[in-house]
Coordinates of C-alpha atoms and ligand atoms in Angstrom, one line a residue:
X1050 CA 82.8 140.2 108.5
X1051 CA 81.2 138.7 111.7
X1052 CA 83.4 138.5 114.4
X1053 CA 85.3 135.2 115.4
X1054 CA 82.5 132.5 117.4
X1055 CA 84.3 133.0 121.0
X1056 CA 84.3 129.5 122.8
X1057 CA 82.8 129.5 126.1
X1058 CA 84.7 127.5 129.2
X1059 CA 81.4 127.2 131.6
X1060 CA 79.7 124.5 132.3
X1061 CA 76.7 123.8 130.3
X1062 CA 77.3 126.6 128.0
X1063 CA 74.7 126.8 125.5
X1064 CA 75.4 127.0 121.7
X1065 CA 74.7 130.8 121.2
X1066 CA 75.7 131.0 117.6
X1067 CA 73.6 128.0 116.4
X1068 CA 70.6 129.7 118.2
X1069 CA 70.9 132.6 117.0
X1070 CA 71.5 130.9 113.4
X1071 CA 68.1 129.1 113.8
X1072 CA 66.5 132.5 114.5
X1073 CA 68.5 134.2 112.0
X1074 CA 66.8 131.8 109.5
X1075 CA 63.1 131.8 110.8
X1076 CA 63.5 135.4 110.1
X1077 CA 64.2 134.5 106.5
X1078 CA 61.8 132.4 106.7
X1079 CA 59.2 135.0 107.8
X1080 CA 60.2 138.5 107.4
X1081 CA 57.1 140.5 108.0
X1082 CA 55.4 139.1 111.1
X1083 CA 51.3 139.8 110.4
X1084 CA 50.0 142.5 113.3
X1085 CA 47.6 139.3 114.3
X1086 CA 51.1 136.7 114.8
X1087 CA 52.7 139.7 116.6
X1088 CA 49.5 139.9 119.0
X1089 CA 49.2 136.4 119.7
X1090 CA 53.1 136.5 121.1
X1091 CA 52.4 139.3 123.0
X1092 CA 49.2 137.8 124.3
X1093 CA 51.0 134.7 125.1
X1094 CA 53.1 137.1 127.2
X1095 CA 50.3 138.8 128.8
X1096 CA 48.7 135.7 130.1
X1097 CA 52.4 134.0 131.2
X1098 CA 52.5 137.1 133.8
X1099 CA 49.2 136.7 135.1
X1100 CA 49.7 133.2 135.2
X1101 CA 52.9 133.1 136.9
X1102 CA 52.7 136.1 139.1
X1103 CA 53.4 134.1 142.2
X1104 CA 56.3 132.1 141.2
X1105 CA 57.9 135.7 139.7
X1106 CA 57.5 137.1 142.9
X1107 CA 59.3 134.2 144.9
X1108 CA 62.1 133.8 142.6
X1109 CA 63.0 137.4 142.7
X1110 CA 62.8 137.4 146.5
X1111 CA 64.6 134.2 146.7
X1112 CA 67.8 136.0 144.1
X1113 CA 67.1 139.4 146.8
X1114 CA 66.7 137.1 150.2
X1115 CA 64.1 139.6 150.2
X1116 CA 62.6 141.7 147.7
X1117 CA 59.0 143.6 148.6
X1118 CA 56.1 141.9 147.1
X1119 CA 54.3 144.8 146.3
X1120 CA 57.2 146.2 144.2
X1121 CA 57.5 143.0 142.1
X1122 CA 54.1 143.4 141.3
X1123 CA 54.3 147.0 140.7
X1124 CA 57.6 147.3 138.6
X1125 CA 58.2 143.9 137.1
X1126 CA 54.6 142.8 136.6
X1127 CA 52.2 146.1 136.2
X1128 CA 54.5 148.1 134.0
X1129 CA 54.8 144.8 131.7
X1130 CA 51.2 144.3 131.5
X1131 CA 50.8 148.1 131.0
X1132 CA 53.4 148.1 128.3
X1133 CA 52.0 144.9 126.4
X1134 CA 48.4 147.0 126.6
X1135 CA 49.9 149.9 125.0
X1136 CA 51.3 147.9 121.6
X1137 CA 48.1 145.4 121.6
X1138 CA 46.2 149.2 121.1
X1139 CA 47.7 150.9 118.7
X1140 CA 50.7 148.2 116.8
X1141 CA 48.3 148.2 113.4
X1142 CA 48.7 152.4 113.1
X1143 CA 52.4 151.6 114.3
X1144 CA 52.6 148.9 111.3
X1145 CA 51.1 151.3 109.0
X1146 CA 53.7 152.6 106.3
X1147 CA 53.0 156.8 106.2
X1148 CA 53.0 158.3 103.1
X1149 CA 55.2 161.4 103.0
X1150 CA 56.0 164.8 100.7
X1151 CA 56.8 163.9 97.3
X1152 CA 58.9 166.8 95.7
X1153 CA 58.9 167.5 92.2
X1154 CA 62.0 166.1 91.1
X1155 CA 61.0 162.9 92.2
X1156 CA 57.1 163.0 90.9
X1157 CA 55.1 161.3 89.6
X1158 CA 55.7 158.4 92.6
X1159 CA 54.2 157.6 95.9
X1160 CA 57.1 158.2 98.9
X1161 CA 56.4 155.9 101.8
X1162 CA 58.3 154.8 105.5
X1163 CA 57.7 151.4 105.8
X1164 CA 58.9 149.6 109.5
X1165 CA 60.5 146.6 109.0
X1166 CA 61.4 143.9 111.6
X1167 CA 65.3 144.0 111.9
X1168 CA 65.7 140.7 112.6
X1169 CA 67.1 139.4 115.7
X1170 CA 67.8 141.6 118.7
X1171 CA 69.6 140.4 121.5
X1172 CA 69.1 141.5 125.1
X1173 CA 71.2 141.9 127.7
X1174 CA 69.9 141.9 131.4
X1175 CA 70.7 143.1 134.6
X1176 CA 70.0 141.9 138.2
X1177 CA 68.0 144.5 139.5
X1178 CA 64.5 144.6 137.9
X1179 CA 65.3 140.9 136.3
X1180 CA 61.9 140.2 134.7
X1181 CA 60.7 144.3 133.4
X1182 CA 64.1 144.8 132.5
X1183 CA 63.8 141.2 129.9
X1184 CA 60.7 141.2 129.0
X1185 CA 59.9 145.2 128.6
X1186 CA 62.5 145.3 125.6
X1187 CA 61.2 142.3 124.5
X1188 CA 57.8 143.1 124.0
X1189 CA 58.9 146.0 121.6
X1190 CA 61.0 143.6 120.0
X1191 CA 58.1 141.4 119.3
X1192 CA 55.6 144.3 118.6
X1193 CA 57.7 145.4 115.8
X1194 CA 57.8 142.2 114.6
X1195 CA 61.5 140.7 115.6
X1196 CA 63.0 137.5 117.1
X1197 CA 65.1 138.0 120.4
X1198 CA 67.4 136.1 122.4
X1199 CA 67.8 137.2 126.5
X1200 CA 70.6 136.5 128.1
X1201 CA 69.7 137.0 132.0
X1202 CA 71.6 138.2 135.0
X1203 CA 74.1 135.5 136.9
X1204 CA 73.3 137.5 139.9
X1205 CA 69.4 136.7 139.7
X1206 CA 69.9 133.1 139.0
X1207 CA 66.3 131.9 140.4
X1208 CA 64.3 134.3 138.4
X1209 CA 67.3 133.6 135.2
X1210 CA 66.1 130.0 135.2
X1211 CA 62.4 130.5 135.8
X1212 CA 62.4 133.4 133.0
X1213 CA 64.4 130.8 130.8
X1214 CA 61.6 128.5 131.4
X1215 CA 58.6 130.6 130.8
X1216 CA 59.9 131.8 127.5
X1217 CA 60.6 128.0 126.5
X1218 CA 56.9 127.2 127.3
X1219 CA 56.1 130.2 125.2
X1220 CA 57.8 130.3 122.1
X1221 CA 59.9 127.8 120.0
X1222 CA 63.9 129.2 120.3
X1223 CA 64.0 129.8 116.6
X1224 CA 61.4 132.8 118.0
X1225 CA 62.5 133.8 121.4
X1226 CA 64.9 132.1 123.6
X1227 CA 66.5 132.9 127.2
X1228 CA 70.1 131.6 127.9
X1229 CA 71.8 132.4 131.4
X1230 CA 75.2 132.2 132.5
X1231 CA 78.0 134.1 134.0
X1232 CA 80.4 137.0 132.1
X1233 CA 82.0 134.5 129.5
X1234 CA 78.8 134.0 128.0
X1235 CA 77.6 137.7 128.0
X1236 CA 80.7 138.4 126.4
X1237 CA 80.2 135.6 123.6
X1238 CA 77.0 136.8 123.4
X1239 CA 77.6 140.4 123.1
X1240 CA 80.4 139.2 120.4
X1241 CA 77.3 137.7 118.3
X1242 CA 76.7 139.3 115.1
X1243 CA 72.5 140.7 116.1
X1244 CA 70.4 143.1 114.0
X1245 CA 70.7 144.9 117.5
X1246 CA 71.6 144.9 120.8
X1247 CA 69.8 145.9 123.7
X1248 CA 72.1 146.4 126.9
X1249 CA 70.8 147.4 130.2
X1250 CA 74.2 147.3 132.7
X1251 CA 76.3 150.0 134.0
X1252 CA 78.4 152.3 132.2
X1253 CA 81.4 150.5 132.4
X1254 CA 80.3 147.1 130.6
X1255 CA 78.1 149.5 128.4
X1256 CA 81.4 150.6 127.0
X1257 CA 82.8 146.6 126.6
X1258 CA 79.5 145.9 125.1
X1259 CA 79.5 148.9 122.3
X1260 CA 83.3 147.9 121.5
X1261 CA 82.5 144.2 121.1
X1262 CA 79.1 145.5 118.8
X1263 CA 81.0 147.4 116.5
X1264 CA 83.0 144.7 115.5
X1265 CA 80.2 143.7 113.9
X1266 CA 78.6 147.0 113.1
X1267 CA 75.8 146.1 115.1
X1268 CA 73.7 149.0 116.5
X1269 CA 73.1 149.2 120.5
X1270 CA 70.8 150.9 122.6
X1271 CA 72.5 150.9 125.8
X1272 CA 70.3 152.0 128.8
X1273 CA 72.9 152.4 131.9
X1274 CA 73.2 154.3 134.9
X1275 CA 74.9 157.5 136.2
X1276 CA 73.8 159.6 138.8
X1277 CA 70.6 161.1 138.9
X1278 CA 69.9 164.2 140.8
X1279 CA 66.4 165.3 142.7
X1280 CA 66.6 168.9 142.8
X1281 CA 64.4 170.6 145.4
X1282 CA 63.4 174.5 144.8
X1283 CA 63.5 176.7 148.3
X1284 CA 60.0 177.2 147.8
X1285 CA 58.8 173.6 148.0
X1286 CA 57.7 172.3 150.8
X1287 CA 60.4 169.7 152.1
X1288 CA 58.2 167.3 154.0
X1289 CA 56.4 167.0 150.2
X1290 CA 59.9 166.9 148.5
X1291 CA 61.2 164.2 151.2
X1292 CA 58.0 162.0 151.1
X1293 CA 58.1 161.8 147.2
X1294 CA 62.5 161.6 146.8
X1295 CA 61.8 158.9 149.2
X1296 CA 59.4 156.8 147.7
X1297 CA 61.6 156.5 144.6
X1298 CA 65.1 156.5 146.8
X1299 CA 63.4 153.3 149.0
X1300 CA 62.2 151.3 146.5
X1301 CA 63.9 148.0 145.8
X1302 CA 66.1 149.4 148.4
X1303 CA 67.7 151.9 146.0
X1304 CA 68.8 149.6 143.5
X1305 CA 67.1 151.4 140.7
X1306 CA 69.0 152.9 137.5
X1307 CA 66.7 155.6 138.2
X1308 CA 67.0 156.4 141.6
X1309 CA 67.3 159.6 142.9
X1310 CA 70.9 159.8 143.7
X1311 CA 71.8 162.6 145.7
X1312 CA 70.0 165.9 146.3
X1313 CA 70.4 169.2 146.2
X1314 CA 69.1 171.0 148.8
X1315 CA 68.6 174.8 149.4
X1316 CA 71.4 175.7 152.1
X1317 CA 69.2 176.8 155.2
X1318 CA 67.1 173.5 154.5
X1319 CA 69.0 170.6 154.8
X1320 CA 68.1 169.9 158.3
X1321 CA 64.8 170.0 157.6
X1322 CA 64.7 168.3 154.7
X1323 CA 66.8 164.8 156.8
X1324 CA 64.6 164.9 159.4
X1325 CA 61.4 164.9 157.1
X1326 CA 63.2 162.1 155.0
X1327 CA 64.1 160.6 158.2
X1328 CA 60.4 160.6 159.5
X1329 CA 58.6 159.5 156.2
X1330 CA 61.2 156.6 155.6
X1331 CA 60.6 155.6 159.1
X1332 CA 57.2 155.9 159.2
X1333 CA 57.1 153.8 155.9
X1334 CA 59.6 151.2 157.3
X1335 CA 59.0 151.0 161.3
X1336 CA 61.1 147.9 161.1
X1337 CA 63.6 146.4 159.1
X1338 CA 65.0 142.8 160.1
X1339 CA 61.9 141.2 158.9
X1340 CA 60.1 143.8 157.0
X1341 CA 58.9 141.7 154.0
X1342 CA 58.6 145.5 152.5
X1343 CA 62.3 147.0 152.7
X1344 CA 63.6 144.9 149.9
X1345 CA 67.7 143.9 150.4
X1346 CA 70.7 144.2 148.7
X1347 CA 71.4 141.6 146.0
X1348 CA 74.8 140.3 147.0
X1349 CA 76.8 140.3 149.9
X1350 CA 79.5 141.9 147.5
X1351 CA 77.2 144.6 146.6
X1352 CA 76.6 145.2 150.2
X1353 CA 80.5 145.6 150.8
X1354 CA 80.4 147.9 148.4
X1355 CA 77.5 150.2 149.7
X1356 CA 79.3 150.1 152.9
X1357 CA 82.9 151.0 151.7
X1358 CA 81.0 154.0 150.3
X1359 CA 79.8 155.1 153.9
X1360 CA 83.0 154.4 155.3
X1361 CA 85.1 156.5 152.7
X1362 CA 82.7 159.1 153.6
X1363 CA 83.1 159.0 157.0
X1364 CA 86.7 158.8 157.1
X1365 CA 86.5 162.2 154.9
X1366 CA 84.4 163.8 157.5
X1367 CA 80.7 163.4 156.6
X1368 CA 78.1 162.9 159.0
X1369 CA 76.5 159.4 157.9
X1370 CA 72.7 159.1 159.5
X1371 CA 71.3 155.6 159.2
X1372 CA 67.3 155.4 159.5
X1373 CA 67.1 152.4 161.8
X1374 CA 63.9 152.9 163.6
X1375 CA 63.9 150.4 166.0
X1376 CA 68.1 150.5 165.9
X1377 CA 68.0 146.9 165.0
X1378 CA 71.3 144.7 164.5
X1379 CA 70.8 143.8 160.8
X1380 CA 74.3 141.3 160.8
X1381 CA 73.3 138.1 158.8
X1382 CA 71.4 139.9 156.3
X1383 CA 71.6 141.7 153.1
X1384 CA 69.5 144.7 154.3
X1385 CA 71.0 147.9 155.0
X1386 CA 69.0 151.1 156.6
X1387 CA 68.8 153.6 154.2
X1388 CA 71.3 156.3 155.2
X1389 CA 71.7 159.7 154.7
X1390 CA 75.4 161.5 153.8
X1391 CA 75.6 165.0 155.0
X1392 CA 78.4 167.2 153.8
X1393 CA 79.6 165.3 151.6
X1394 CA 82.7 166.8 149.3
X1395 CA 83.6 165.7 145.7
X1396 CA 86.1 163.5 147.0
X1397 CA 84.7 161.2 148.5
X1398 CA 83.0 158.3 146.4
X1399 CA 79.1 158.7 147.5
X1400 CA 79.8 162.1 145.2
X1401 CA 81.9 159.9 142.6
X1402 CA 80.4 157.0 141.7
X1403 CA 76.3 156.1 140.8
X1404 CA 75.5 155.0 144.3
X1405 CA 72.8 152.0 143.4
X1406 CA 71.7 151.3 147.4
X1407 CA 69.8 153.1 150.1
X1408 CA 72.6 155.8 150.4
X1409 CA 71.4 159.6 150.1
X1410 CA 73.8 162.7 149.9
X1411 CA 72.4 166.0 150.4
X1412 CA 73.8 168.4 149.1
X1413 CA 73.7 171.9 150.0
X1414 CA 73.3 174.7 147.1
X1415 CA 73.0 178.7 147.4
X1416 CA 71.6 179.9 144.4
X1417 CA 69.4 177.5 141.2
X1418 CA 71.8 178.8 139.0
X1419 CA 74.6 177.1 141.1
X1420 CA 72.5 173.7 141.5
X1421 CA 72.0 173.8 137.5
X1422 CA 75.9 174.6 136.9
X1423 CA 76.3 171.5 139.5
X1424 CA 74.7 169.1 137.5
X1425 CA 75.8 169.9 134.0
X1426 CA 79.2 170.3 135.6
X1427 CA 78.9 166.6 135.4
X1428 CA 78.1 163.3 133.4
X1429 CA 74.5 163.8 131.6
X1430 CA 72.6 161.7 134.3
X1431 CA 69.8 159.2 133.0
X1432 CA 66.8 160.9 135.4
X1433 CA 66.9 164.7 136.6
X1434 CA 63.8 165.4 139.3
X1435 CA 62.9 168.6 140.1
X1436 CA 60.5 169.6 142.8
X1437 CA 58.7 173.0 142.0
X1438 CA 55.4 174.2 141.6
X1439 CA 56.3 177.4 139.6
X1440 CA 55.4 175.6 136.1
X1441 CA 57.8 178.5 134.3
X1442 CA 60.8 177.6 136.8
X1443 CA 60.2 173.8 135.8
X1444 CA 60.4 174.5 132.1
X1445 CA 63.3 176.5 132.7
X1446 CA 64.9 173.1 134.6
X1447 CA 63.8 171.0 131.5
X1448 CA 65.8 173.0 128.8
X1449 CA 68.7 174.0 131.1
X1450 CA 69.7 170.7 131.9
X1451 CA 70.5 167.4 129.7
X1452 CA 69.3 163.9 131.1
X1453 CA 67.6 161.0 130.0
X1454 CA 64.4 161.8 131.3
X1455 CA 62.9 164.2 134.2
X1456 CA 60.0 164.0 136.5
X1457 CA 58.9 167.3 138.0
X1458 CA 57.6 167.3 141.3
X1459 CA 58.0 163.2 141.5
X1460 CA 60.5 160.6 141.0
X1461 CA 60.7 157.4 139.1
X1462 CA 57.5 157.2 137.5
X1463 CA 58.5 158.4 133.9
X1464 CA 59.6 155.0 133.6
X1465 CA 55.8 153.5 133.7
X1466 CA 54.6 156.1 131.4
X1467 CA 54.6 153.8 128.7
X1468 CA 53.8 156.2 125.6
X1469 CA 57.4 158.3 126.0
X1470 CA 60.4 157.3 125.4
X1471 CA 63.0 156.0 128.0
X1472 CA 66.7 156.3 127.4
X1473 CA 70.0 157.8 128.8
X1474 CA 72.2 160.4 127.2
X1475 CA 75.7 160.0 126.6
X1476 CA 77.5 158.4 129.8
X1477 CA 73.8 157.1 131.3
X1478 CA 73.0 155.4 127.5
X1479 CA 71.8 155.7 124.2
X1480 CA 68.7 154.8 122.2
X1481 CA 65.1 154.5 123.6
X1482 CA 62.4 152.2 124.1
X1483 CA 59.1 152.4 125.6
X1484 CA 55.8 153.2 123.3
X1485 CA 56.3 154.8 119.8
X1486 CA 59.6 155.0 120.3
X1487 CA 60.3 151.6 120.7
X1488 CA 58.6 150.5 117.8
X1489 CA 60.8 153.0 115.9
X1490 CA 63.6 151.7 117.8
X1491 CA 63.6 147.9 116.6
X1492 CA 62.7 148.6 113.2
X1493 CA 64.1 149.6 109.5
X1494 CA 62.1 152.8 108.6
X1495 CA 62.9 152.3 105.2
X1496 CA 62.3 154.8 102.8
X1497 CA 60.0 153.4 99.3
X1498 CA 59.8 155.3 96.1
X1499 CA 57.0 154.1 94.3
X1500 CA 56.8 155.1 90.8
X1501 CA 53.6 154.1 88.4
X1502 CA 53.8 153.5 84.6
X1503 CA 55.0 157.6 83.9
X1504 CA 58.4 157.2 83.5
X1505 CA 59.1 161.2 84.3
X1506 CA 62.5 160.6 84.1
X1507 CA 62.8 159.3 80.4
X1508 CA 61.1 163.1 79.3
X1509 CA 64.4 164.9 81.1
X1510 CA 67.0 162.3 80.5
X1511 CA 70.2 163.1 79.1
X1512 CA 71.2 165.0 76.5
X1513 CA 70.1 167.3 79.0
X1514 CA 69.7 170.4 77.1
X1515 CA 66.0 169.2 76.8
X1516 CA 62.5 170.7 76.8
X1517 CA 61.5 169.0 79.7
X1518 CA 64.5 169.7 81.7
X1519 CA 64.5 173.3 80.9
X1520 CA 60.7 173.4 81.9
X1521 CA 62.2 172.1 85.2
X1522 CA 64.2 174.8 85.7
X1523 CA 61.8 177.2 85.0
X1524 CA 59.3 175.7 87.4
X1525 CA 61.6 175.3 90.0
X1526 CA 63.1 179.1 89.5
X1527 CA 59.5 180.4 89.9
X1528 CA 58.8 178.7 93.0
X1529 CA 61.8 179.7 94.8
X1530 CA 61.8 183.2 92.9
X1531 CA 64.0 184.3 96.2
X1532 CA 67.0 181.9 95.5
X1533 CA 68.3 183.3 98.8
X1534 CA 66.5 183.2 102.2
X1535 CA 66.9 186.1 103.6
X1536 CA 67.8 186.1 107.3
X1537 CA 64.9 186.5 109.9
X1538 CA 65.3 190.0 111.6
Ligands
NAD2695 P1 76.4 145.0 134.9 O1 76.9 146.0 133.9 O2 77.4 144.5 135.8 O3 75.8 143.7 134.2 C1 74.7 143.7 133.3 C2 74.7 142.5 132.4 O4 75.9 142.6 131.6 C3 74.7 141.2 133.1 O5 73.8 140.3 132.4 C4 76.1 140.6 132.9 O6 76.1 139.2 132.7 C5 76.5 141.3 131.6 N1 78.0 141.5 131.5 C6 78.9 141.6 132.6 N2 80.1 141.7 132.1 C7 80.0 141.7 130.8 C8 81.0 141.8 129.7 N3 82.3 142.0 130.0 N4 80.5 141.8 128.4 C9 79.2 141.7 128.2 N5 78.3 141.6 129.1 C10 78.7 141.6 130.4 O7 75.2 145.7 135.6 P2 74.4 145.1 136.8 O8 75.2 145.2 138.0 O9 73.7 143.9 136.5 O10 73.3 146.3 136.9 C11 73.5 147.5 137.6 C12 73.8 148.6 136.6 O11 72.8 148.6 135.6 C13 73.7 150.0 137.3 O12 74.7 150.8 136.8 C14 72.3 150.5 136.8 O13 72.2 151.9 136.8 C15 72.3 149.9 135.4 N6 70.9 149.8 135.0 C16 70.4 150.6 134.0 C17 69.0 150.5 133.7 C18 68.5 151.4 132.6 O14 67.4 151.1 132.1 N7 69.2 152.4 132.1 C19 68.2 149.7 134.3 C20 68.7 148.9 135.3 C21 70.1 148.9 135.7

């Protein structure tokens, strides 16, 4: 049984279980979207981002009071088009049902996986990357044929309202629809009884929004956060390690689920690894104040919470270097230098928590078996990097360590590779999305028997001490003459 419609105090609250009812029914009304109705939504998509580029860039920076241009266009608006390019390519072979094996207790028949829209698929939306982080789960949700409903971030409200009103420009709300609003109505909505729920949050409201899901047995994939480690070899070279952990660690000022969190640092490198990190980030960002590229922090409460972080580290003895190039007073704005946390210890909270902000802990380690034991020592993060050229070394990373995904030699950039999968494990989430996987991921593959006008079954059909099913017996005896495998030596 669906769970009880929660009522919804807010102002202006919008009717989410009527909506979803309308889309509910278009569904029934149209189960099986044609591949040429599932391009024209995603072309519709396409052109909306070309056409609106500008205004998506302003609204974000207006919800940031400053986020970089150039990394709007890069991670909200590339990626997207990228993404839509990759289903508009190959959606008819994803469509395509595959015929598998047939045994012989089944034949004659044709076995097939068809994919099958699920339905509806709600979407829930954080601040940070407000328009990839929509519309990226979205366009798999459409490629596979479903309806969606967003619900966006209260702590983007300018990009919130202009998403809500591109998507009404695009689509009738019985097909997609966006509605915004603060934590009552992501938990009504949450509470709504989808074909599946996409989450992108922290871990915390992950764990809210997989309770309130399986009230209704509805299945999540819950991309989150965690801390993600960049793990640099004693062989790399650290200005190379510290120019490409930076470019990921600086972006959108650090407020990336994928950031590089903290790194671990061969012992008798550290120094030289923060003053190459302090030297490219300042090199990169000579100023800060009114840098239109060093992106701020979204909230002032966000920033109080960055800064408690230094301060608890401070207080517990860690030496906390700011990159302020031109040692600027930043007071009466949301940007903070990035700063980096040397000798840091487990209790302190730049250790504890995911830190989501231009804060970097480096780490010193002894021996790669000790950095490996230090990571799976703790929660399976949702990136792992690993700077190395020994290929064998980085293999040895991959299987040794559990994460969500892993760049080697490079940070952040598994997320625009649009034919893999991106997902957490365990704590940092669960599920995927991105290319094939996505497909997969917001559809039924449901298994078809097909059987012609041979109705095999009537020849062995009880009483059983038939001809036919004897025959069986025989035929399956001979092909598995060795009843028991024997183990390999
Ligand atoms: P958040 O968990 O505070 O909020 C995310 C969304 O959940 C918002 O739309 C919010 O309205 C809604 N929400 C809040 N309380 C809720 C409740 N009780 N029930 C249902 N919904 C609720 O996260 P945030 O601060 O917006 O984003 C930062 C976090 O998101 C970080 O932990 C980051 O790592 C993670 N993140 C993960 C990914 C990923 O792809 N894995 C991407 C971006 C951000």
């Amino acid at each position: 049984m669906a769970a009880p419609h929660l009522k919804i105090a807010e102002e202006n609250a919008p009717d989410l279980e009527a909506l979803l009812l309308a889309q509910k029914k278009a569904c029934l009304a149209d189960p099986y979207p044609s591949h040429a109705k599932r391009i024209e939504r995603l072309d519709k998509l396409h052109n909306a981002l070309l056409d609106n580029r500008a205004r998506i860039i302003a609204a974000i920076s207006q919800d940031f009071s400053n986020r970089a241009p150039a990394e709007t266009e890069l991670a909200e608006i590339m990626t997207l088009l990228d993404g839509i390019g990759y289903y508009r390519k190959r959606l008819k072979k994803l469509m395509k049902p595959q015929n598998r094996h047939v045994p012989l207790t089944v034949m004659p028949a044709s076995v097939q996986v068809q994919y099958q829209p699920l339905g509806v698929i709600g979407i829930v939306v954080p601040w940070n990357f407000p328009i990839f982080l929509a519309l990226s789960p979205l366009v798999g949700a459409l490629a596979a044929g479903n309806r969606a409903m967003l619900k966006s971030s209260e702590f983007a409200p300018a990009t919130g309202d202009l998403l809500k009103e591109i998507i009404a420009s695009l689509y009738d709300e019985d097909e997609v629809t966006v509605v915004t609003g603060g934590v009552e109505v992501a938990t009504a909505f949450t509470a709504l009884p989808f074909d599946h729920l996409v989450f992108t949050g922290s871990t915390q409201v992950g764990r809210i929004v997989m309770k309130a899901a399986a009230e209704n047995l509805t299945p999540v994939t819950l991309e989150l956060g965690g801390k993600s480690p960049a793990i640099v070899h004693d062989d790399f070279p650290m200005e190379e390690a510290a120019a490409r952990i930076a470019f990921g660690k600086c972006f959108n000022a650090g407020q990336i689920c994928v950031a590089p969190d903290y790194v671990l640092c061969p012992r008798g490198k550290v120094e030289a690894f923060a003053s190459a990190y302090a030297a490219i980030v300042a090199k990169r960002y000579p100023e800060l104040r009114d840098n239109k590229d060093y992106t701020a922090i979204i909230t002032e409460r966000q920033k109080a919470r960055l800064e408690a972080v230094l301060l608890d580290a401070k207080e517990k003895g860690a030496e906390i270097r700011p990159i302020n190039p031109k040692s600027e007073d930043l007071s009466g704005t949301r940007k903070m230098p990035m700063t980096m946390v040397l000798g840091a210890s487990d209790d302190m909270l730049v250790l504890q928590d995911e830190i989501f902000g231009p804060i970097l802990p480096i780490v010193p380690y002894d021996t790669l078996d000790e950095a490996i034991a230090y990571v799976n020592g703790r929660d399976r993060p949702l990136a792992l990097y690993y700077f190395d050229w020994n290929k064998d070394r980085a293999g040895e990373m991959t299987k040794r360590t559990h994460s969500g995904g892993v760049c080697i030699n490079d940070t952040v950039s598994h997320v625009g590779a649009d034919d893999i999968p991106f997902g957490g494990i365990g704590p940092s989430g669960m599920g995927h999305y991105h290319g094939k996987e996505g497909f997969l991921n917001f559809s039924k593959a449901k298994g078809v028997v097909r059987k012609g006008k041979i109705d095999a079954a009537s020849f062995v059909a009880p009483p059983w001490d038939n001809f036919m099913f004897r025959s069986l017996k025989t035929i399956q005896g001979l092909r598995f003459r060795r009843r028991k495998i024997k183990p390999a030596k």
